[in-house]
Steps between C-alpha positions, in 0.01 A plus 500: 500500500175497297294239322292514185322181580208536738444129527735288703291198412548538126800283428289256301326758280546400133681738263182518290140520629327160516165633379365156409544398864323818612212415264479152653473657846224729366312191383553361850347816650202470267446132587537547876282810530231352275495184712488714815190696397299233315296403810367857523321460165402133556399509867131415459536199267792371708293521816201329338714219357678429830183534708639785710398862545665799334667602825677164525597514133639849560756350735675382184617861461584544869727194532683598181580844643608353835735243346635764259588719799685216676669380182622850418665529840655152510593421139848656501599311814339171397665504155825679583721224355293430187549628146242776441408349163394177669309688770304703244423189294379326816251782555356435152474130587316591822263719297420207270436271798289767672269552201465125445402450865237772473368372166441149641421600862218281637452717809612814685810335652652420160405842369684671786799267459536607139470866588764463771744364242423799279566736791846347552580546130356851488682638805827330412495624141428862595769494769766397246370695199683832546829331593468270198439790262817665639694193385342485154550857377753782556418756766371768263249251355357389837206750512400408144527128574292534819242702306478216248476245780207677665300532176395142571301617804227716337468263204458206736254689721279589204524145365416342836198720566347544154623198302489268803134578566405461133683170453366372832145536368600350167706194598480481880733622774707180512584535131612858561754376756613233253561779248699682767700179549580493128621858520716411801653212305583734211660735754716218638623401153577859400689564822693174469630611161577864587602535866877474551663331795519741792698365793413642845741782575523481880316332789189681624408386851165606642671769710586680175141625485548676833833653400354622170198669656728672756698676228445877474177581319389143435249488784344825380484355149319187621249711696444710187441187291240390756325838486496525121386144429253503791348820367470353152338174607265677743361692201522226238318245717199734506523653153195309376275623785622854422405464134163348591398725790667834427534496121174312444654281231341182367691183424612621156636826641678317783658250260614778267646704786688202643631420152618862470668463840683188378611658172619816678681284753681323216600834343620627838716190543663562162546870576673416827820395324522838326428694820743301715786553258460871572425513873428222748411739783263706286318185385472369858345833607288576194302176471355484855450880478283452190311210659450679832376816329267289286363332812405836648356616165283187492389584854420861407377471141391137471167460327506836323526326162553138404774599256695691766485206741618258230784734403619531862490123551705457182747765621537305826573187294766680297678630810490166680650330195831671576496433875625136515764574236621807688531323835673199344747740338547669838587160642773441240647846569504513881597140586672359189705263717187351665238536227358152567446561871361844422267341245371268771429795728319680218287196414403459865417870525282495188314185607441653844382822333250305289347346812510827697363701210196276466449495878539877548279566199233273647500680834487844339231384259285400797555834674510759223393318187696469177583873492670456836710225343609740223605766752683251723684341208592844368636604839719189529640556152575867561674400824705250298603772254602723792712223653686454173569872490618520860661169592545243222852462366550424132874423510679187615514406868747216441769515773767410246398774256459762770853421623637503143348839420650646817853387410 
């Protein structure tokens, strides 16, 4: 007995792709990620306004990541009996409430409360995103749909850092969060009109996370995700010191290089759909291989010319653009019957990698300087590429499908 359908959880997939719903999720990605990174560009005026120091204001980012990690792990269990449309809409409502709380926060406590709400929405949305896309488009369109979904990330990152800082000086940081609230409201309306009803397909108790990670190859995949994302964020956290110290760039050169990184990241996200339609494994290997090699080139050749450094940073951005899309596609291929639980594990892994990447980068920066960070990040990424080659499965580990294919 054989099967042509690699998704046991696909009974509710529509006969035609629901691209308008995918676009509404992309707008959700843009709104959530922009809200997530706004404090980074508004930290000083926020701290001054609330009479706190920058370190305390920076906790607005930390609590968001922590709650996103917990939400990603728990959302499938906490909402196992709820229509996925209602759950996704509730995340947009939480985003609206979060930005309003921040915009009108009189002190640090209210600021952190708003950011905690955003973390719940952020982690929950990312945990359900891949599984939702699987229910909105046919299987062959999933890589393209995920590529579209992730285009919201680089656009939002650029908007939050460049546009957020500019508007903060122009109209004040509270008004910037009110603008983010308006965008979140538009997201809610768009999603309300386009997302179909999606009933939960089967109960997902908390123990499902354990059973999923014990499947063949899944644990290795999670470790690889940690290595790849940790390597990226170790480098990216210290990219500005690299450009200042090693490349000798001024503020204009740094801004231009970071803009090039963002544009290349956007192009890489779009290219991911094309690459994944041809080979998932090759994409999973190639992107960290490019980034890891670039890390060692920056270590060896950094500072030779400003143009070379800028080009290598942009190349890193292009390669990383495909990474989240590739691993989300991997998720839909290897555990199609538990894509939501797998999404929770991936969200938790990425959030942990963000924290570890910044921490590891800080330690290495103190010991070996920014060039040491480049070498360390490159090594982690090359190790990730090697793990994909040697131990990461790219076919389904669903017990039902494995048994069906053996019949």
